[in-house]
């Protein structure tokens, strides 16, 4: 049986996971049984070849020189799991120009430069696949490409960042503050020392860019949509949401509004009966709503070496099939459709608002006057008086546009006594 | 642009859905954009061509003669959505022998005769695809085939019958009896006039046969595993489960136990915090657990014309790619692995037991003596005295084997006063 030789660039958690899965004899037997080819890692490029590794590299050429992969005609599939945009971008360009099929888990790179690299792959008759770049172990990109070809996707929404979902779950279950939950997550390795990329929603935003490309055929930029993180969510918000039957999730959404595309990453209240409400801790989920199929949801581990490595392997085995059938050079995602971004005046949600106001007569009147001024109205409201003569007022509004919300924020900011501490979307059920 | 011509056999709910999706200009544009081919239904075979249809067939040849598809060299893909094993089996054999690629939603046929028909397809260089045969709108078969090639699947479990899930959801939400919930489901069209196939678990069992083939490479027969339906679930069971934090679901499971395959369809208690607990009404979900990836879950509509038609369309567009790339004749599922069936003595679950016993001294002692005799023990127990001098006793046991449960059932049956009304598995969390 013919062996397909693989080059591996990077041997961190995911790289080691890829090697572990491929080296397992039971997995090898299944792969050979299914695709009729053997897979073998021939060469691994690392920074420091002398560093001890948690995985056996016996018989594999471990080097610091990427040319030992680029210039090796025996290697037909290269897995890039070094991370970061540079020099990964330049290395992948070089690999594609050399006719190598590339598999990557690099979401920052794909979100920023995916279409250009895909075009380069096509031009060189080879493939670029990146299933592992979104939602770790969930096979969501290939599913959108293969199973929604004939349907119009109306909305894709996802809990696509494991770190923030872990923090929010712990805040809810243990009544912890955000700071305490973040500290514990860092101690347990679920959050990085500098957690900004995760907690500010950037990581989730990269994944929504890739999901939007697959679902809507449209490439958007990070600067083109609103990205809010979880840093300002208080234990009081979590508790109030819970009392009203909601959990708070960092939710990415991409949906069509009047044929235009609305994309956002922001904290969102999700009703406890909604299938996304039970997606807890480091798990991820993506809900795809199609005009014909309705709501479908894909759930699984959002990160971790082996789950992410399994998604890399799904690319490798697909690629091996393409090589065998001589069908390389087709795009991973071939749906392209230019769309304008939606007008904020057309995008409507209910909102959870957390206000602080002096606990004196007339304040609620002042607030309701502002609400009325922008044409918004209350669905429910709860006031809790604090010890410092201030009152916490929590509100769920009826559906209002982004435009109305912006006007309301402006009016509250101009008020001398009212303070808007939080405004989070409520996911329609 | 080249047009791929399609034959359609059957124009019921799913057939009409297929025609509706293909005829939509927006969908056509997306299909052409993605696969570079047009799709058009050329001929439809129906029983009665004069029957009014909810979908426009203008320009399509509507006939009663299947030969107008079999013998038409222009038609390369044929969709069989007539249902039932005969004559669908014979028609599909004839189509495959004529070199037609076949897409079917016929789970009864595929569960009974899938491997033989797949071999016939391969022998004739054409394809047989059946994504829509399991879990309606959920793209589960293609996902298992494409995304778990390099992972060892340990377990597949699913809520794969919409009718029973609808009935159980209504029983729970409205505190209805089984009979009342079934009657309402029939009135609303969620259950058939003769509901046996659904409520006795047969339909779910067919789907588990197909899932087992994809996940484990092993073809099993309906007669080889235990299938229990929902007919005997009482409102008291539902209420008691709810008080203990569980919902009752009809769950199919296929999993490896000591390298052997255990398959079962049976009512199962699911903890409310489990992702499958929120799968309600006519929705379905399949959880796939891989050695590397861990738990993944796929959720969506389990039935319905358009959702099921969308799965048929995912087969059609995959098939269209195969035709374009000249790669037909590969199996939809190519993983094959013979396995023995698991020994009941090796399969362990906790069980919910519902007992009736006279409300007199010594009965609980008698029951605990039997439990001890088979080596089983209690995790929780609750007795409710009834007005008729009998007591309802509900129990959750610690994990025990199928073998122990069978022995317990035997001992209780031999007792003169104890009665076991129900024994349902509890899903491990």
Tab-separated table of N, CA and C in Angstrom, chain B residues 258-381:
chain	number	residue	atom	x	y	z
B	258	UNK	N	-15.359	-3.578	25.788
B	258	UNK	CA	-14.300	-4.588	25.635
B	258	UNK	C	-14.110	-4.982	24.166
B	259	UNK	N	-14.004	-3.985	23.310
B	259	UNK	CA	-13.765	-4.200	21.865
B	259	UNK	C	-14.957	-4.806	21.128
B	260	UNK	N	-16.033	-5.124	21.881
B	260	UNK	CA	-17.212	-5.673	21.202
B	260	UNK	C	-18.293	-4.603	21.125
B	261	UNK	N	-19.286	-4.853	20.265
B	261	UNK	CA	-20.283	-3.817	19.973
B	261	UNK	C	-21.561	-4.050	20.765
B	262	UNK	N	-21.983	-3.024	21.503
B	262	UNK	CA	-23.267	-3.070	22.210
B	262	UNK	C	-24.209	-2.079	21.546
B	263	UNK	N	-25.379	-2.552	21.141
B	263	UNK	CA	-26.373	-1.682	20.501
B	263	UNK	C	-27.697	-1.874	21.208
B	264	UNK	N	-28.406	-0.785	21.444
B	264	UNK	CA	-29.712	-0.873	22.103
B	264	UNK	C	-30.521	0.375	21.776
B	265	UNK	N	-31.831	0.210	21.714
B	265	UNK	CA	-32.753	1.353	21.670
B	265	UNK	C	-33.691	1.180	22.849
B	266	UNK	N	-33.731	2.164	23.740
B	266	UNK	CA	-34.565	2.029	24.934
B	266	UNK	C	-34.798	3.383	25.581
B	267	UNK	N	-35.911	3.505	26.332
B	267	UNK	CA	-36.111	4.742	27.100
B	267	UNK	C	-34.962	4.910	28.082
B	268	UNK	N	-34.508	6.129	28.257
B	268	UNK	CA	-33.307	6.392	29.045
B	268	UNK	C	-33.471	7.702	29.811
B	269	UNK	N	-33.054	7.690	31.077
B	269	UNK	CA	-33.081	8.929	31.851
B	269	UNK	C	-31.822	9.734	31.558
B	270	UNK	N	-32.010	11.016	31.230
B	270	UNK	CA	-30.904	11.896	30.873
B	270	UNK	C	-30.890	13.078	31.844
B	271	UNK	N	-29.757	13.316	32.490
B	271	UNK	CA	-29.662	14.436	33.436
B	271	UNK	C	-29.955	15.749	32.719
B	272	UNK	N	-30.671	16.646	33.399
B	272	UNK	CA	-31.093	17.891	32.743
B	272	UNK	C	-29.922	18.754	32.288
B	273	UNK	N	-28.740	18.551	32.881
B	273	UNK	CA	-27.576	19.348	32.487
B	273	UNK	C	-26.847	18.753	31.278
B	274	UNK	N	-27.271	17.576	30.825
B	274	UNK	CA	-26.626	16.921	29.675
B	274	UNK	C	-27.090	17.607	28.379
B	275	UNK	N	-26.176	17.802	27.406
B	275	UNK	CA	-26.582	18.477	26.166
B	275	UNK	C	-27.745	17.786	25.446
B	276	UNK	N	-27.963	16.498	25.681
B	276	UNK	CA	-29.075	15.843	24.982
B	276	UNK	C	-30.417	16.070	25.684
B	277	UNK	N	-30.385	16.612	26.903
B	277	UNK	CA	-31.641	16.798	27.633
B	277	UNK	C	-32.499	17.907	27.026
B	278	UNK	N	-31.869	18.865	26.336
B	278	UNK	CA	-32.635	19.982	25.774
B	278	UNK	C	-33.104	19.713	24.343
B	279	UNK	N	-32.878	18.490	23.865
B	279	UNK	CA	-33.338	18.131	22.515
B	279	UNK	C	-34.806	17.756	22.614
B	280	UNK	N	-35.681	18.675	22.263
B	280	UNK	CA	-37.097	18.491	22.541
B	280	UNK	C	-37.947	18.418	21.282
B	281	UNK	N	-39.197	18.007	21.488
B	281	UNK	CA	-40.189	17.922	20.416
B	281	UNK	C	-39.676	17.082	19.255
B	282	UNK	N	-39.865	17.534	18.012
B	282	UNK	CA	-39.528	16.671	16.880
B	282	UNK	C	-38.049	16.758	16.511
B	283	UNK	N	-37.246	17.458	17.318
B	283	UNK	CA	-35.822	17.538	17.012
B	283	UNK	C	-35.096	16.241	17.335
B	284	UNK	N	-33.985	16.043	16.659
B	284	UNK	CA	-33.109	14.895	16.864
B	284	UNK	C	-31.734	15.384	17.272
B	285	UNK	N	-30.938	14.494	17.845
B	285	UNK	CA	-29.533	14.802	18.094
B	285	UNK	C	-28.749	13.505	18.131
B	286	UNK	N	-27.521	13.561	17.654
B	286	UNK	CA	-26.628	12.415	17.701
B	286	UNK	C	-25.339	12.865	18.375
B	287	UNK	N	-24.927	12.150	19.423
B	287	UNK	CA	-23.659	12.444	20.080
B	287	UNK	C	-22.646	11.387	19.662
B	288	UNK	N	-21.507	11.850	19.148
B	288	UNK	CA	-20.436	10.950	18.743
B	288	UNK	C	-19.256	11.181	19.682
B	289	UNK	N	-18.806	10.122	20.339
B	289	UNK	CA	-17.667	10.235	21.244
B	289	UNK	C	-16.460	9.556	20.617
B	290	UNK	N	-15.411	10.329	20.363
B	290	UNK	CA	-14.195	9.784	19.774
B	290	UNK	C	-13.090	9.716	20.811
B	291	UNK	N	-12.180	8.748	20.642
B	291	UNK	CA	-11.074	8.616	21.592
B	291	UNK	C	-10.262	9.903	21.629
B	292	UNK	N	-10.012	10.519	20.482
B	292	UNK	CA	-9.222	11.753	20.454
B	292	UNK	C	-10.094	12.978	20.679
B	293	UNK	N	-11.214	13.057	19.984
B	293	UNK	CA	-11.962	14.323	19.967
B	293	UNK	C	-12.838	14.483	21.209
B	294	UNK	N	-13.216	13.395	21.857
B	294	UNK	CA	-14.128	13.497	22.998
B	294	UNK	C	-15.573	13.553	22.528
B	295	UNK	N	-16.434	14.250	23.268
B	295	UNK	CA	-17.864	14.305	22.947
B	295	UNK	C	-18.173	15.392	21.932
B	296	UNK	N	-18.827	15.010	20.835
B	296	UNK	CA	-19.352	15.997	19.893
B	296	UNK	C	-20.823	15.693	19.698
B	297	UNK	N	-21.609	16.727	19.432
B	297	UNK	CA	-23.042	16.521	19.299
B	297	UNK	C	-23.575	17.272	18.091
B	298	UNK	N	-24.482	16.619	17.379
B	298	UNK	CA	-25.054	17.169	16.169
B	298	UNK	C	-26.564	17.181	16.328
B	299	UNK	N	-27.142	18.366	16.218
B	299	UNK	CA	-28.545	18.583	16.571
B	299	UNK	C	-29.291	19.213	15.408
B	300	UNK	N	-30.541	18.846	15.219
B	300	UNK	CA	-31.328	19.480	14.171
B	300	UNK	C	-32.689	18.830	14.042
B	301	UNK	N	-33.464	19.297	13.053
B	301	UNK	CA	-34.795	18.732	12.856
B	301	UNK	C	-34.692	17.276	12.407
B	302	UNK	N	-35.474	16.395	13.042
B	302	UNK	CA	-35.362	14.972	12.753
B	302	UNK	C	-36.224	14.527	11.595
B	303	UNK	N	-37.114	15.371	11.171
B	303	UNK	CA	-38.010	14.972	10.099
B	303	UNK	C	-38.498	16.222	9.387
B	304	UNK	N	-39.532	16.079	8.586
B	304	UNK	CA	-40.078	17.239	7.892
B	304	UNK	C	-39.597	17.255	6.458
B	305	UNK	N	-40.465	17.722	5.553
B	305	UNK	CA	-40.159	17.694	4.127
B	305	UNK	C	-38.895	18.449	3.769
B	306	UNK	N	-38.819	19.743	4.127
B	306	UNK	CA	-37.677	20.546	3.697
B	306	UNK	C	-36.369	20.146	4.372
B	307	UNK	N	-36.346	19.927	5.709
B	307	UNK	CA	-35.081	19.492	6.318
B	307	UNK	C	-34.558	18.190	5.711
B	308	UNK	N	-35.448	17.203	5.539
B	308	UNK	CA	-35.009	15.939	4.958
B	308	UNK	C	-34.578	16.147	3.508
B	309	UNK	N	-35.326	16.984	2.787
B	309	UNK	CA	-34.966	17.287	1.401
B	309	UNK	C	-33.589	17.942	1.343
B	310	UNK	N	-33.256	18.760	2.342
B	310	UNK	CA	-31.932	19.388	2.346
B	310	UNK	C	-30.823	18.345	2.453
B	311	UNK	N	-31.064	17.294	3.246
B	311	UNK	CA	-30.068	16.220	3.320
B	311	UNK	C	-29.970	15.485	1.989
B	312	UNK	N	-31.113	15.277	1.332
B	312	UNK	CA	-31.088	14.682	-0.013
B	312	UNK	C	-30.260	15.568	-0.949
B	313	UNK	N	-30.463	16.868	-0.838
B	313	UNK	CA	-29.711	17.798	-1.696
B	313	UNK	C	-28.216	17.749	-1.417
B	314	UNK	N	-27.832	17.531	-0.130
B	314	UNK	CA	-26.392	17.438	0.161
B	314	UNK	C	-25.803	16.223	-0.545
B	315	UNK	N	-26.595	15.145	-0.651
B	315	UNK	CA	-26.151	13.991	-1.438
B	315	UNK	C	-26.073	14.333	-2.925
B	316	UNK	N	-27.093	15.021	-3.415
B	316	UNK	CA	-27.119	15.347	-4.850
B	316	UNK	C	-25.920	16.220	-5.222
B	317	UNK	N	-25.629	17.237	-4.390
B	317	UNK	CA	-24.507	18.121	-4.740
B	317	UNK	C	-23.168	17.388	-4.597
B	318	UNK	N	-23.053	16.490	-3.602
B	318	UNK	CA	-21.824	15.683	-3.494
B	318	UNK	C	-21.666	14.818	-4.737
B	319	UNK	N	-22.806	14.229	-5.137
B	319	UNK	CA	-22.818	13.374	-6.312
B	319	UNK	C	-22.444	14.168	-7.553
B	320	UNK	N	-22.976	15.376	-7.648
B	320	UNK	CA	-22.660	16.223	-8.804
B	320	UNK	C	-21.159	16.503	-8.856
B	321	UNK	N	-20.541	16.716	-7.678
B	321	UNK	CA	-19.076	16.909	-7.659
B	321	UNK	C	-18.370	15.645	-8.127
B	322	UNK	N	-18.831	14.481	-7.645
B	322	UNK	CA	-18.208	13.220	-8.073
B	322	UNK	C	-18.302	13.036	-9.586
B	323	UNK	N	-19.468	13.373	-10.135
B	323	UNK	CA	-19.642	13.226	-11.590
B	323	UNK	C	-18.684	14.168	-12.317
B	324	UNK	N	-18.615	15.413	-11.823
B	324	UNK	CA	-17.750	16.407	-12.449
B	324	UNK	C	-16.283	15.977	-12.387
B	325	UNK	N	-15.871	15.456	-11.215
B	325	UNK	CA	-14.472	15.065	-11.028
B	325	UNK	C	-14.202	13.638	-11.515
B	326	UNK	N	-15.245	12.994	-12.047
B	326	UNK	CA	-15.164	11.592	-12.486
B	326	UNK	C	-14.625	10.682	-11.389
B	327	UNK	N	-15.188	10.841	-10.196
B	327	UNK	CA	-14.757	10.014	-9.067
B	327	UNK	C	-15.922	9.216	-8.485
B	328	UNK	N	-16.903	8.869	-9.315
B	328	UNK	CA	-17.987	8.031	-8.803
B	328	UNK	C	-17.475	6.606	-8.589
B	329	UNK	N	-18.268	5.831	-7.846
B	329	UNK	CA	-17.922	4.426	-7.652
B	329	UNK	C	-17.175	4.160	-6.358
B	330	UNK	N	-16.970	5.211	-5.532
B	330	UNK	CA	-16.393	5.014	-4.197
B	330	UNK	C	-17.552	4.890	-3.202
B	331	UNK	N	-17.372	4.078	-2.181
B	331	UNK	CA	-18.462	3.892	-1.223
B	331	UNK	C	-18.728	5.154	-0.422
B	332	UNK	N	-20.013	5.378	-0.092
B	332	UNK	CA	-20.413	6.465	0.808
B	332	UNK	C	-19.723	6.246	2.159
B	333	UNK	N	-19.786	5.004	2.641
B	333	UNK	CA	-19.027	4.621	3.829
B	333	UNK	C	-18.074	3.506	3.438
B	334	UNK	N	-16.769	3.738	3.612
B	334	UNK	CA	-15.842	2.683	3.198
B	334	UNK	C	-15.187	1.988	4.385
B	335	UNK	N	-15.601	2.318	5.596
B	335	UNK	CA	-15.010	1.692	6.773
B	335	UNK	C	-15.718	0.372	7.062
B	336	UNK	N	-14.958	-0.708	7.114
B	336	UNK	CA	-15.550	-2.018	7.398
B	336	UNK	C	-14.723	-2.731	8.449
B	337	UNK	N	-15.372	-3.246	9.457
B	337	UNK	CA	-14.664	-3.873	10.552
B	337	UNK	C	-15.642	-4.849	11.222
B	338	UNK	N	-15.370	-6.148	11.080
B	338	UNK	CA	-16.251	-7.131	11.717
B	338	UNK	C	-16.048	-7.097	13.226
B	339	UNK	N	-17.116	-7.103	13.971
B	339	UNK	CA	-17.014	-7.119	15.433
B	339	UNK	C	-18.071	-8.050	15.997
B	340	UNK	N	-17.731	-8.671	17.114
B	340	UNK	CA	-18.730	-9.467	17.826
B	340	UNK	C	-19.636	-8.549	18.632
B	341	UNK	N	-20.805	-9.054	18.969
B	341	UNK	CA	-21.693	-8.284	19.830
B	341	UNK	C	-21.291	-8.472	21.286
B	342	UNK	N	-21.472	-7.427	22.079
B	342	UNK	CA	-21.015	-7.436	23.473
B	342	UNK	C	-21.805	-8.429	24.314
B	343	UNK	N	-21.144	-8.951	25.312
B	343	UNK	CA	-21.751	-9.848	26.289
B	343	UNK	C	-22.562	-9.011	27.292
B	344	UNK	N	-23.845	-9.346	27.532
B	344	UNK	CA	-24.658	-8.558	28.472
B	344	UNK	C	-24.005	-8.427	29.849
B	345	UNK	N	-23.160	-9.374	30.205
B	345	UNK	CA	-22.497	-9.311	31.514
B	345	UNK	C	-21.447	-8.209	31.556
B	346	UNK	N	-21.065	-7.681	30.392
B	346	UNK	CA	-20.037	-6.634	30.347
B	346	UNK	C	-20.620	-5.224	30.241
B	347	UNK	N	-21.924	-5.134	30.023
B	347	UNK	CA	-22.533	-3.826	29.771
B	347	UNK	C	-23.174	-3.300	31.050
B	348	UNK	N	-22.677	-2.184	31.546
B	348	UNK	CA	-23.123	-1.659	32.839
B	348	UNK	C	-23.817	-0.315	32.707
B	349	UNK	N	-24.935	-0.173	33.383
B	349	UNK	CA	-25.618	1.119	33.508
B	349	UNK	C	-26.240	1.215	34.892
B	350	UNK	N	-26.486	2.432	35.343
B	350	UNK	CA	-27.429	2.638	36.433
B	350	UNK	C	-28.825	2.507	35.845
B	351	UNK	N	-29.784	2.070	36.658
B	351	UNK	CA	-31.153	1.924	36.175
B	351	UNK	C	-32.131	2.660	37.065
B	352	UNK	N	-33.158	3.206	36.423
B	352	UNK	CA	-34.347	3.693	37.122
B	352	UNK	C	-35.321	2.534	37.144
B	353	UNK	N	-35.773	2.139	38.321
B	353	UNK	CA	-36.763	1.063	38.448
B	353	UNK	C	-38.040	1.628	39.039
B	354	UNK	N	-39.162	1.282	38.450
B	354	UNK	CA	-40.454	1.660	39.039
B	354	UNK	C	-41.130	0.371	39.491
B	355	UNK	N	-41.402	0.270	40.785
B	355	UNK	CA	-41.972	-0.943	41.380
B	355	UNK	C	-43.352	-0.634	41.945
B	356	UNK	N	-44.189	-1.665	41.977
B	356	UNK	CA	-45.411	-1.575	42.778
B	356	UNK	C	-45.346	-2.696	43.798
B	357	UNK	N	-45.713	-2.386	45.058
B	357	UNK	CA	-45.722	-3.430	46.080
B	357	UNK	C	-46.793	-3.103	47.111
B	358	UNK	N	-47.310	-4.140	47.786
B	358	UNK	CA	-48.317	-3.879	48.825
B	358	UNK	C	-47.722	-2.980	49.900
B	359	UNK	N	-48.547	-2.066	50.402
B	359	UNK	CA	-48.070	-1.112	51.400
B	359	UNK	C	-48.145	-1.751	52.787
B	360	UNK	N	-47.409	-2.840	52.949
B	360	UNK	CA	-47.377	-3.505	54.250
B	360	UNK	C	-45.925	-3.802	54.621
B	361	UNK	N	-45.714	-4.012	55.893
B	361	UNK	CA	-44.374	-4.253	56.414
B	361	UNK	C	-43.712	-5.455	55.738
B	362	UNK	N	-42.433	-5.376	55.495
B	362	UNK	CA	-41.688	-6.517	54.968
B	362	UNK	C	-41.486	-6.502	53.477
B	363	UNK	N	-42.255	-5.675	52.731
B	363	UNK	CA	-42.148	-5.680	51.272
B	363	UNK	C	-40.829	-5.072	50.809
B	364	UNK	N	-40.451	-3.962	51.439
B	364	UNK	CA	-39.198	-3.321	51.056
B	364	UNK	C	-38.020	-4.242	51.374
B	365	UNK	N	-38.144	-4.963	52.487
B	365	UNK	CA	-37.107	-5.936	52.853
B	365	UNK	C	-36.995	-7.014	51.766
B	366	UNK	N	-38.166	-7.481	51.318
B	366	UNK	CA	-38.172	-8.512	50.274
B	366	UNK	C	-37.456	-8.006	49.017
B	367	UNK	N	-37.765	-6.755	48.656
B	367	UNK	CA	-37.164	-6.187	47.441
B	367	UNK	C	-35.655	-5.984	47.612
B	368	UNK	N	-35.245	-5.404	48.755
B	368	UNK	CA	-33.806	-5.173	48.951
B	368	UNK	C	-33.055	-6.502	49.017
B	369	UNK	N	-33.728	-7.550	49.516
B	369	UNK	CA	-33.093	-8.871	49.540
B	369	UNK	C	-32.800	-9.352	48.113
B	370	UNK	N	-33.773	-9.135	47.210
B	370	UNK	CA	-33.551	-9.542	45.810
B	370	UNK	C	-32.425	-8.718	45.180
B	371	UNK	N	-32.433	-7.423	45.458
B	371	UNK	CA	-31.369	-6.550	44.937
B	371	UNK	C	-30.002	-7.062	45.404
B	372	UNK	N	-29.916	-7.393	46.688
B	372	UNK	CA	-28.655	-7.870	47.253
B	372	UNK	C	-28.242	-9.194	46.602
B	373	UNK	N	-29.259	-10.044	46.378
B	373	UNK	CA	-29.000	-11.357	45.785
B	373	UNK	C	-28.294	-11.249	44.423
B	374	UNK	N	-28.681	-10.238	43.625
B	374	UNK	CA	-28.040	-10.094	42.309
B	374	UNK	C	-26.823	-9.158	42.376
B	375	UNK	N	-26.490	-8.700	43.577
B	375	UNK	CA	-25.297	-7.860	43.729
B	375	UNK	C	-25.514	-6.409	43.345
B	376	UNK	N	-26.787	-5.966	43.323
B	376	UNK	CA	-27.090	-4.576	42.942
B	376	UNK	C	-27.339	-3.744	44.190
B	377	UNK	N	-27.212	-2.410	44.034
B	377	UNK	CA	-27.432	-1.542	45.198
B	377	UNK	C	-28.113	-0.241	44.790
B	378	UNK	N	-28.660	0.450	45.766
B	378	UNK	CA	-29.466	1.649	45.523
B	378	UNK	C	-28.620	2.916	45.524
B	379	UNK	N	-28.928	3.831	44.605
B	379	UNK	CA	-28.337	5.166	44.702
B	379	UNK	C	-29.358	6.099	45.342
B	380	UNK	N	-30.629	5.948	44.957
B	380	UNK	CA	-31.687	6.692	45.646
B	380	UNK	C	-32.997	5.937	45.515
B	381	UNK	N	-33.908	6.231	46.406
B	381	UNK	CA	-35.159	5.475	46.469
B	381	UNK	C	-36.240	6.384	47.020
